[in-house]
Amino acid sequence: VPAKTYDTGAYHEPGPIGILFKIVHAFLYLVQPNSFPQGKQIHYFFLSFFFFFFLKKKFPENVVLTLQAIYYEIGFIVSAALGLLFILLLPLVGLCFCMCRCCDNCGGEMHQRQKKNADCQRSCFATFLFVASLIIRQVVGVLCAYAANQHLTNQVRGAKKLVNSNFKDLKVFLNDTPAQIDYLVSQYNTTKDKALSDLNSKYFHIKGVTIRETKEALENVSVSVEVLQEGTERLHANLTDVKMHLNNTLSDSACSAAQAASTCNIIRNSLHQLNINANFSGLPGVSSQLAKVNDVLKIDLSSLVQKVCFLTSFKLLTNELGYLDIKNVLESVGSNITTFTKALPVQKILADLTVSLTQSEAYVQDYFPIVEQYDFYRWLGCLILCCMVVLILVFYYLGLLCGTCGYDKHASPTTRGCISNTGGNFLMAGVGFSFLFSWVLMIVVVLTFITGGNVEKLVCEPFEDKTLFKVLDTPYLLNKHWKNYLSGILFKNPNINLTFEKVYSDCKENKGIYTSLHLEHLFNINEFLNISMYTEDVALKIEHIQINLSKIILLDEIGKENLLNFSSSGIEGINFAAYLTEINKSVTKVDLLSFANDLEARADQLPKGALENALKGHANNIRMIHNQQVVPLEQAMSTLNQSIRLLKRTSSELTVKVKNVISAVNAAQFLINNNASLVIVQETKKYMDTIVGYFEQYVEWVKESIAMEVAACKPIANVIDTAVDIFLCSYITDSVNTFWFGLGGSSMFLIPAIIFAVKLSKYYRRMDTEDVYDDTENGNNGYHKEHLYGIHNPVFT
């Protein structure tokens, strides 16, 4: 069956971002390592918990199933609960922190106590803020979220090509299916022609191939020898002329010159090679043998034996049966196959599917720009969320940069420079924006985490290992009255074992849709292609056949005498050794083309002039002789070689073969005279079985082709893979999960970043008061707060 070529490759390679996808998958496995729901959990989980429906079952059973669903989702529930706590507490903590600082608490008092390890603390806080809050959040957070956001947009933009490829494959699938069915029907004629050819070719030709091949071989030998004799004589004369002219040329005075003498002598010494090598003039003729064979062929041997040819016997048989004609059987099978193909509702189904496919394609083409537009809005919103994190990062970067560059370890807290103070203010601005944006970021993270994580665990992973199909195949799940939902939809018979998993697997292996959907329940091809119904009557009549062939004479005395004359035609007396000896020789003693090339090369060694041109002219003449005379002689020698070898093989077996034929004919004559009717019936039955066997083989091929090759449903599996595995899982779910993974990491690291930023800002901002060292009162490097003594900082006074 002509194979169809599909363009869609239902496989997606994410590229470098695939590493992030694998990390997210590993994280989701940590969150939700439980196996997929089974049994009654499927009913309750999908219909009650996941889609928020209520099943009318016994209350205790609902409690158990609810607990099982909670256990399955415990990882997501705990993670979502932590996210909700984050959403609620962090803004509240930020509000309390702000009010606390307004009351000069929680670090809001612009006073810094001097400590001996102040530099160490400042360095540690700066390092922790840089490492924990910036590098980790930048690598794991912002870049990860931005890469996922951009990856989803790129895939959406490139999805149109994949969608069009799927529609194209579906059109090829629908358009080529009728052609495949027509091809199956057309191949019946090939089988029928083969059977009829065998029916018309079962003759027993007694004169056969041997006599005619012998005659043709003898004629070829006679003609070839005549051609070779004439050709070699003409070639000998031409080569003699060439040698004479070359001698005349080499006798020129130019050959006496010192530069040309040695070359001319070499050419002169090689002229003896220009001569014929094979001599066919002495070969004996075969005219006498040919005449005897022609005498044999004058008698029409086939007319003597035509009565016993197999076809004649079969015609006698059919005449006895009257209505029995094997050709009618063949035509009946062909008519039945044609009727079967017309009975199939293929054209109507394909026409309806083509209309639906065209409408679907138009719908997709119309709405795809809208999808791209909404995807742009989504991309922009996700980019804004990333910019929120980047804004916080910018403040922290600027705070670290200004604080580090503007910090003067010799300056007191109240005399710190403007740059250092600006760095502290940037850090506190970052803290403020962290409190403002954190709850927004976490809301997005929680929503996308619950959605994307559950889609990955409940759709994508089960689809990859085909567990999802097993769920759909769960009895009474999609319809509480149907055991098998798919067969209930297609055949209105839910008891037929037709599953989503089996259909998908068969289409994935590119099997025919007849096998994949078990369409034998709609129309069974075995009933239409049952050839046994046509041969039962034939077999019954053959068993009761009575034929009298006692008057048939296979080969009379004239025919036997003719065969004996053929065996004594004298072919074995041909001198095959003499022929083969001359045939194995070359036409000339030297290859004329090589001699001409060598002569031309030696002419190039001579000085420019008439001698060189003359020698090159002789070389061209030798080439012409080779092409016009030697090549035809070689072809005649090849024909003669084949004919002689055929005659040699025939002569060695001819007498024995003729005797065997006469013995076989005598044995057959004895069989016909004594038990012909039974033998004819048996042989006719065997031949009938052979003819019917052709069509049984054809019917089996048709069944196999319809089951495995016609309407191969690979495009349907590709559509499912494209929609679920590529679009939903690879494009959307993986990108969404990677986005919340990066954004969630950034949001979680806001907490340590806030702590380190608040702590570090104390070392960069300019304080209102500071600890003062008093020598007279303490005398031992003691510190005290100057406001306890009413001493004000002169900078602010």
mmCIF file of N, CA, C and O in Angstrom, residues 607-670:
data_model
loop_
_atom_site.group_PDB
_atom_site.id
_atom_site.type_symbol
_atom_site.label_atom_id
_atom_site.label_comp_id
_atom_site.label_asym_id
_atom_site.label_seq_id
_atom_site.Cartn_x
_atom_site.Cartn_y
_atom_site.Cartn_z
ATOM 1 N N PRO A 607 60.297 15.873 -34.109
ATOM 2 C CA PRO A 607 60.224 17.317 -34.390
ATOM 3 C C PRO A 607 58.965 17.646 -35.176
ATOM 4 O O PRO A 607 58.437 16.812 -35.924
ATOM 5 N N LYS A 608 58.466 18.855 -34.970
ATOM 6 C CA LYS A 608 57.276 19.297 -35.681
ATOM 7 C C LYS A 608 57.542 19.271 -37.180
ATOM 8 O O LYS A 608 58.585 19.735 -37.653
ATOM 9 N N GLY A 609 56.595 18.701 -37.918
ATOM 10 C CA GLY A 609 56.774 18.661 -39.366
ATOM 11 C C GLY A 609 55.865 17.647 -40.014
ATOM 12 O O GLY A 609 54.927 17.112 -39.412
ATOM 13 N N ALA A 610 56.181 17.314 -41.273
ATOM 14 C CA ALA A 610 55.340 16.417 -42.058
ATOM 15 C C ALA A 610 55.366 15.000 -41.529
ATOM 16 O O ALA A 610 54.345 14.299 -41.555
ATOM 17 N N LEU A 611 56.518 14.555 -41.019
ATOM 18 C CA LEU A 611 56.605 13.191 -40.496
ATOM 19 C C LEU A 611 55.668 12.983 -39.308
ATOM 20 O O LEU A 611 54.967 11.977 -39.220
ATOM 21 N N GLU A 612 55.656 13.942 -38.401
ATOM 22 C CA GLU A 612 54.766 13.844 -37.236
ATOM 23 C C GLU A 612 53.310 13.802 -37.652
ATOM 24 O O GLU A 612 52.527 12.960 -37.194
ATOM 25 N N ASN A 613 52.941 14.677 -38.586
ATOM 26 C CA ASN A 613 51.541 14.714 -39.029
ATOM 27 C C ASN A 613 51.150 13.432 -39.736
ATOM 28 O O ASN A 613 50.032 12.927 -39.590
ATOM 29 N N ALA A 614 52.072 12.867 -40.510
ATOM 30 C CA ALA A 614 51.764 11.634 -41.234
ATOM 31 C C ALA A 614 51.538 10.479 -40.272
ATOM 32 O O ALA A 614 50.601 9.675 -40.434
ATOM 33 N N LEU A 615 52.383 10.366 -39.252
ATOM 34 C CA LEU A 615 52.222 9.292 -38.278
ATOM 35 C C LEU A 615 50.908 9.441 -37.500
ATOM 36 O O LEU A 615 50.226 8.447 -37.204
ATOM 37 N N LYS A 616 50.542 10.660 -37.159
ATOM 38 C CA LYS A 616 49.263 10.871 -36.460
ATOM 39 C C LYS A 616 48.090 10.519 -37.365
ATOM 40 O O LYS A 616 47.061 10.008 -36.898
ATOM 41 N N GLY A 617 48.227 10.765 -38.677
ATOM 42 C CA GLY A 617 47.181 10.365 -39.604
ATOM 43 C C GLY A 617 47.029 8.861 -39.663
ATOM 44 O O GLY A 617 45.911 8.329 -39.718
ATOM 45 N N HIS A 618 48.177 8.126 -39.656
ATOM 46 C CA HIS A 618 48.091 6.669 -39.615
ATOM 47 C C HIS A 618 47.436 6.186 -38.311
ATOM 48 O O HIS A 618 46.678 5.192 -38.332
ATOM 49 N N ALA A 619 47.722 6.849 -37.200
ATOM 50 C CA ALA A 619 47.105 6.466 -35.922
ATOM 51 C C ALA A 619 45.584 6.622 -35.978
ATOM 52 O O ALA A 619 44.835 5.749 -35.514
ATOM 53 N N ASN A 620 45.110 7.705 -36.546
ATOM 54 C CA ASN A 620 43.670 7.899 -36.681
ATOM 55 C C ASN A 620 43.057 6.861 -37.601
ATOM 56 O O ASN A 620 41.931 6.387 -37.368
ATOM 57 N N ASN A 621 43.776 6.472 -38.650
ATOM 58 C CA ASN A 621 43.289 5.439 -39.563
ATOM 59 C C ASN A 621 43.160 4.100 -38.843
ATOM 60 O O ASN A 621 42.194 3.353 -39.044
ATOM 61 N N ILE A 622 44.128 3.771 -37.979
ATOM 62 C CA ILE A 622 44.069 2.527 -37.214
ATOM 63 C C ILE A 622 42.877 2.540 -36.260
ATOM 64 O O ILE A 622 42.182 1.524 -36.089
ATOM 65 N N ARG A 623 42.604 3.687 -35.627
ATOM 66 C CA ARG A 623 41.442 3.789 -34.742
ATOM 67 C C ARG A 623 40.145 3.553 -35.517
ATOM 68 O O ARG A 623 39.216 2.890 -35.031
ATOM 69 N N MET A 624 40.070 4.120 -36.718
ATOM 70 C CA MET A 624 38.870 3.957 -37.534
ATOM 71 C C MET A 624 38.675 2.492 -37.907
ATOM 72 O O MET A 624 37.554 1.973 -37.893
ATOM 73 N N ILE A 625 39.771 1.796 -38.227
ATOM 74 C CA ILE A 625 39.675 0.370 -38.543
ATOM 75 C C ILE A 625 39.158 -0.412 -37.342
ATOM 76 O O ILE A 625 38.327 -1.322 -37.476
ATOM 77 N N HIS A 626 39.616 -0.054 -36.139
ATOM 78 C CA HIS A 626 39.154 -0.742 -34.933
ATOM 79 C C HIS A 626 37.653 -0.547 -34.726
ATOM 80 O O HIS A 626 36.922 -1.504 -34.442
ATOM 81 N N ASN A 627 37.194 0.690 -34.862
ATOM 82 C CA ASN A 627 35.783 0.979 -34.605
ATOM 83 C C ASN A 627 34.861 0.367 -35.661
ATOM 84 O O ASN A 627 33.767 -0.105 -35.344
ATOM 85 N N GLN A 628 35.292 0.382 -36.929
ATOM 86 C CA GLN A 628 34.417 -0.047 -38.002
ATOM 87 C C GLN A 628 34.498 -1.541 -38.297
ATOM 88 O O GLN A 628 33.550 -2.106 -38.849
ATOM 89 N N GLN A 629 35.608 -2.187 -37.925
ATOM 90 C CA GLN A 629 35.767 -3.583 -38.305
ATOM 91 C C GLN A 629 35.989 -4.503 -37.097
ATOM 92 O O GLN A 629 35.365 -5.575 -37.003
ATOM 93 N N VAL A 630 36.876 -4.110 -36.191
ATOM 94 C CA VAL A 630 37.192 -4.993 -35.069
ATOM 95 C C VAL A 630 36.005 -5.130 -34.116
ATOM 96 O O VAL A 630 35.678 -6.242 -33.673
ATOM 97 N N VAL A 631 35.349 -4.019 -33.800
ATOM 98 C CA VAL A 631 34.225 -4.068 -32.859
ATOM 99 C C VAL A 631 33.090 -4.957 -33.370
ATOM 100 O O VAL A 631 32.583 -5.818 -32.634
ATOM 101 N N PRO A 632 32.635 -4.834 -34.640
ATOM 102 C CA PRO A 632 31.611 -5.773 -35.132
ATOM 103 C C PRO A 632 32.068 -7.228 -35.103
ATOM 104 O O PRO A 632 31.255 -8.127 -34.824
ATOM 105 N N LEU A 633 33.365 -7.469 -35.385
ATOM 106 C CA LEU A 633 33.860 -8.840 -35.334
ATOM 107 C C LEU A 633 33.806 -9.396 -33.914
ATOM 108 O O LEU A 633 33.492 -10.574 -33.700
ATOM 109 N N GLU A 634 34.129 -8.552 -32.951
ATOM 110 C CA GLU A 634 34.058 -9.002 -31.554
ATOM 111 C C GLU A 634 32.629 -9.347 -31.157
ATOM 112 O O GLU A 634 32.382 -10.315 -30.425
ATOM 113 N N GLN A 635 31.649 -8.557 -31.637
ATOM 114 C CA GLN A 635 30.256 -8.850 -31.341
ATOM 115 C C GLN A 635 29.818 -10.166 -31.989
ATOM 116 O O GLN A 635 29.106 -10.976 -31.385
ATOM 117 N N ALA A 636 30.265 -10.395 -33.230
ATOM 118 C CA ALA A 636 29.935 -11.653 -33.897
ATOM 119 C C ALA A 636 30.574 -12.835 -33.181
ATOM 120 O O ALA A 636 29.977 -13.916 -33.068
ATOM 121 N N MET A 637 31.800 -12.638 -32.665
ATOM 122 C CA MET A 637 32.453 -13.710 -31.914
ATOM 123 C C MET A 637 31.684 -14.022 -30.625
ATOM 124 O O MET A 637 31.590 -15.177 -30.210
ATOM 125 N N SER A 638 31.131 -12.989 -29.980
ATOM 126 C CA SER A 638 30.363 -13.216 -28.761
ATOM 127 C C SER A 638 29.101 -14.034 -29.060
ATOM 128 O O SER A 638 28.759 -14.967 -28.326
ATOM 129 N N THR A 639 28.407 -13.688 -30.163
ATOM 130 C CA THR A 639 27.212 -14.455 -30.545
ATOM 131 C C THR A 639 27.578 -15.893 -30.870
ATOM 132 O O THR A 639 26.885 -16.851 -30.466
ATOM 133 N N LEU A 640 28.664 -16.047 -31.599
ATOM 134 C CA LEU A 640 29.118 -17.396 -31.956
ATOM 135 C C LEU A 640 29.473 -18.191 -30.703
ATOM 136 O O LEU A 640 29.165 -19.391 -30.614
ATOM 137 N N ASN A 641 30.096 -17.539 -29.730
ATOM 138 C CA ASN A 641 30.485 -18.217 -28.486
ATOM 139 C C ASN A 641 29.253 -18.745 -27.739
ATOM 140 O O ASN A 641 29.221 -19.899 -27.291
ATOM 141 N N GLN A 642 28.210 -17.917 -27.636
ATOM 142 C CA GLN A 642 26.994 -18.344 -26.942
ATOM 143 C C GLN A 642 26.308 -19.505 -27.670
ATOM 144 O O GLN A 642 25.866 -20.476 -27.040
ATOM 145 N N SER A 643 26.240 -19.397 -28.980
ATOM 146 C CA SER A 643 25.554 -20.443 -29.752
ATOM 147 C C SER A 643 26.306 -21.761 -29.689
ATOM 148 O O SER A 643 25.697 -22.836 -29.536
ATOM 149 N N ILE A 644 27.636 -21.706 -29.819
ATOM 150 C CA ILE A 644 28.431 -22.929 -29.785
ATOM 151 C C ILE A 644 28.313 -23.609 -28.430
ATOM 152 O O ILE A 644 28.164 -24.834 -28.323
ATOM 153 N N ARG A 645 28.349 -22.827 -27.368
ATOM 154 C CA ARG A 645 28.251 -23.419 -26.033
ATOM 155 C C ARG A 645 26.852 -24.010 -25.804
ATOM 156 O O ARG A 645 26.700 -25.045 -25.136
ATOM 157 N N LEU A 646 25.802 -23.368 -26.319
ATOM 158 C CA LEU A 646 24.465 -23.925 -26.212
ATOM 159 C C LEU A 646 24.370 -25.246 -26.968
ATOM 160 O O LEU A 646 23.819 -26.238 -26.463
ATOM 161 N N LEU A 647 24.934 -25.291 -28.202
ATOM 162 C CA LEU A 647 24.908 -26.530 -28.979
ATOM 163 C C LEU A 647 25.704 -27.628 -28.300
ATOM 164 O O LEU A 647 25.318 -28.810 -28.328
ATOM 165 N N LYS A 648 26.803 -27.248 -27.667
ATOM 166 C CA LYS A 648 27.622 -28.241 -26.977
ATOM 167 C C LYS A 648 26.846 -28.858 -25.812
ATOM 168 O O LYS A 648 26.864 -30.078 -25.613
ATOM 169 N N ARG A 649 26.131 -28.001 -25.041
ATOM 170 C CA ARG A 649 25.328 -28.533 -23.942
ATOM 171 C C ARG A 649 24.190 -29.398 -24.467
ATOM 172 O O ARG A 649 23.881 -30.450 -23.915
ATOM 173 N N THR A 650 23.559 -28.937 -25.545
ATOM 174 C CA THR A 650 22.435 -29.695 -26.100
ATOM 175 C C THR A 650 22.879 -31.050 -26.634
ATOM 176 O O THR A 650 22.218 -32.073 -26.419
ATOM 177 N N SER A 651 24.007 -31.069 -27.327
ATOM 178 C CA SER A 651 24.472 -32.318 -27.942
ATOM 179 C C SER A 651 24.809 -33.371 -26.896
ATOM 180 O O SER A 651 24.620 -34.567 -27.125
ATOM 181 N N SER A 652 25.291 -32.908 -25.728
ATOM 182 C CA SER A 652 25.684 -33.874 -24.699
ATOM 183 C C SER A 652 24.484 -34.528 -24.020
ATOM 184 O O SER A 652 24.602 -35.595 -23.417
ATOM 185 N N GLU A 653 23.296 -33.921 -24.112
ATOM 186 C CA GLU A 653 22.124 -34.448 -23.409
ATOM 187 C C GLU A 653 20.970 -34.784 -24.337
ATOM 188 O O GLU A 653 19.938 -35.275 -23.885
ATOM 189 N N LEU A 654 21.145 -34.507 -25.647
ATOM 190 C CA LEU A 654 20.009 -34.599 -26.554
ATOM 191 C C LEU A 654 19.442 -36.007 -26.642
ATOM 192 O O LEU A 654 18.226 -36.227 -26.498
ATOM 193 N N THR A 655 20.302 -36.987 -26.879
ATOM 194 C CA THR A 655 19.824 -38.363 -27.050
ATOM 195 C C THR A 655 19.099 -38.861 -25.800
ATOM 196 O O THR A 655 18.024 -39.469 -25.872
ATOM 197 N N VAL A 656 19.684 -38.565 -24.641
ATOM 198 C CA VAL A 656 19.068 -39.013 -23.385
ATOM 199 C C VAL A 656 17.728 -38.331 -23.166
ATOM 200 O O VAL A 656 16.742 -38.976 -22.758
ATOM 201 N N LYS A 657 17.662 -37.024 -23.458
ATOM 202 C CA LYS A 657 16.416 -36.287 -23.245
ATOM 203 C C LYS A 657 15.300 -36.819 -24.136
ATOM 204 O O LYS A 657 14.152 -36.970 -23.708
ATOM 205 N N VAL A 658 15.636 -37.085 -25.412
ATOM 206 C CA VAL A 658 14.613 -37.593 -26.330
ATOM 207 C C VAL A 658 14.085 -38.936 -25.846
ATOM 208 O O VAL A 658 12.864 -39.205 -25.850
ATOM 209 N N LYS A 659 14.989 -39.828 -25.431
ATOM 210 C CA LYS A 659 14.561 -41.127 -24.913
ATOM 211 C C LYS A 659 13.679 -40.964 -23.676
ATOM 212 O O LYS A 659 12.677 -41.672 -23.508
ATOM 213 N N ASN A 660 14.038 -40.020 -22.803
ATOM 214 C CA ASN A 660 13.228 -39.784 -21.597
ATOM 215 C C ASN A 660 11.840 -39.268 -21.946
ATOM 216 O O ASN A 660 10.840 -39.642 -21.322
ATOM 217 N N VAL A 661 11.784 -38.375 -22.964
ATOM 218 C CA VAL A 661 10.485 -37.849 -23.373
ATOM 219 C C VAL A 661 9.603 -38.967 -23.912
ATOM 220 O O VAL A 661 8.411 -39.089 -23.573
ATOM 221 N N ILE A 662 10.170 -39.820 -24.779
ATOM 222 C CA ILE A 662 9.387 -40.918 -25.354
ATOM 223 C C ILE A 662 8.918 -41.864 -24.253
ATOM 224 O O ILE A 662 7.762 -42.327 -24.239
ATOM 225 N N SER A 663 9.793 -42.165 -23.288
ATOM 226 C CA SER A 663 9.408 -43.035 -22.178
ATOM 227 C C SER A 663 8.296 -42.411 -21.349
ATOM 228 O O SER A 663 7.344 -43.091 -20.939
ATOM 229 N N ALA A 664 8.427 -41.079 -21.073
ATOM 230 C CA ALA A 664 7.393 -40.396 -20.287
ATOM 231 C C ALA A 664 6.065 -40.395 -21.012
ATOM 232 O O ALA A 664 4.993 -40.564 -20.404
ATOM 233 N N VAL A 665 6.097 -40.203 -22.353
ATOM 234 C CA VAL A 665 4.858 -40.194 -23.129
ATOM 235 C C VAL A 665 4.207 -41.568 -23.100
ATOM 236 O O VAL A 665 2.984 -41.699 -22.952
ATOM 237 N N ASN A 666 5.010 -42.604 -23.236
ATOM 238 C CA ASN A 666 4.466 -43.959 -23.180
ATOM 239 C C ASN A 666 3.819 -44.236 -21.818
ATOM 240 O O ASN A 666 2.742 -44.839 -21.732
ATOM 241 N N ALA A 667 4.499 -43.781 -20.733
ATOM 242 C CA ALA A 667 3.927 -43.986 -19.402
ATOM 243 C C ALA A 667 2.628 -43.215 -19.243
ATOM 244 O O ALA A 667 1.655 -43.700 -18.654
ATOM 245 N N ALA A 668 2.605 -41.969 -19.756
ATOM 246 C CA ALA A 668 1.388 -41.158 -19.672
ATOM 247 C C ALA A 668 0.259 -41.792 -20.478
ATOM 248 O O ALA A 668 -0.913 -41.758 -20.069
ATOM 249 N N GLN A 669 0.601 -42.340 -21.643
ATOM 250 C CA GLN A 669 -0.413 -42.997 -22.463
ATOM 251 C C GLN A 669 -1.028 -44.186 -21.720
ATOM 252 O O GLN A 669 -2.252 -44.392 -21.744
ATOM 253 N N PHE A 670 -0.198 -44.939 -21.053
ATOM 254 C CA PHE A 670 -0.685 -46.076 -20.274
ATOM 255 C C PHE A 670 -1.616 -45.607 -19.151
ATOM 256 O O PHE A 670 -2.657 -46.206 -18.882
#
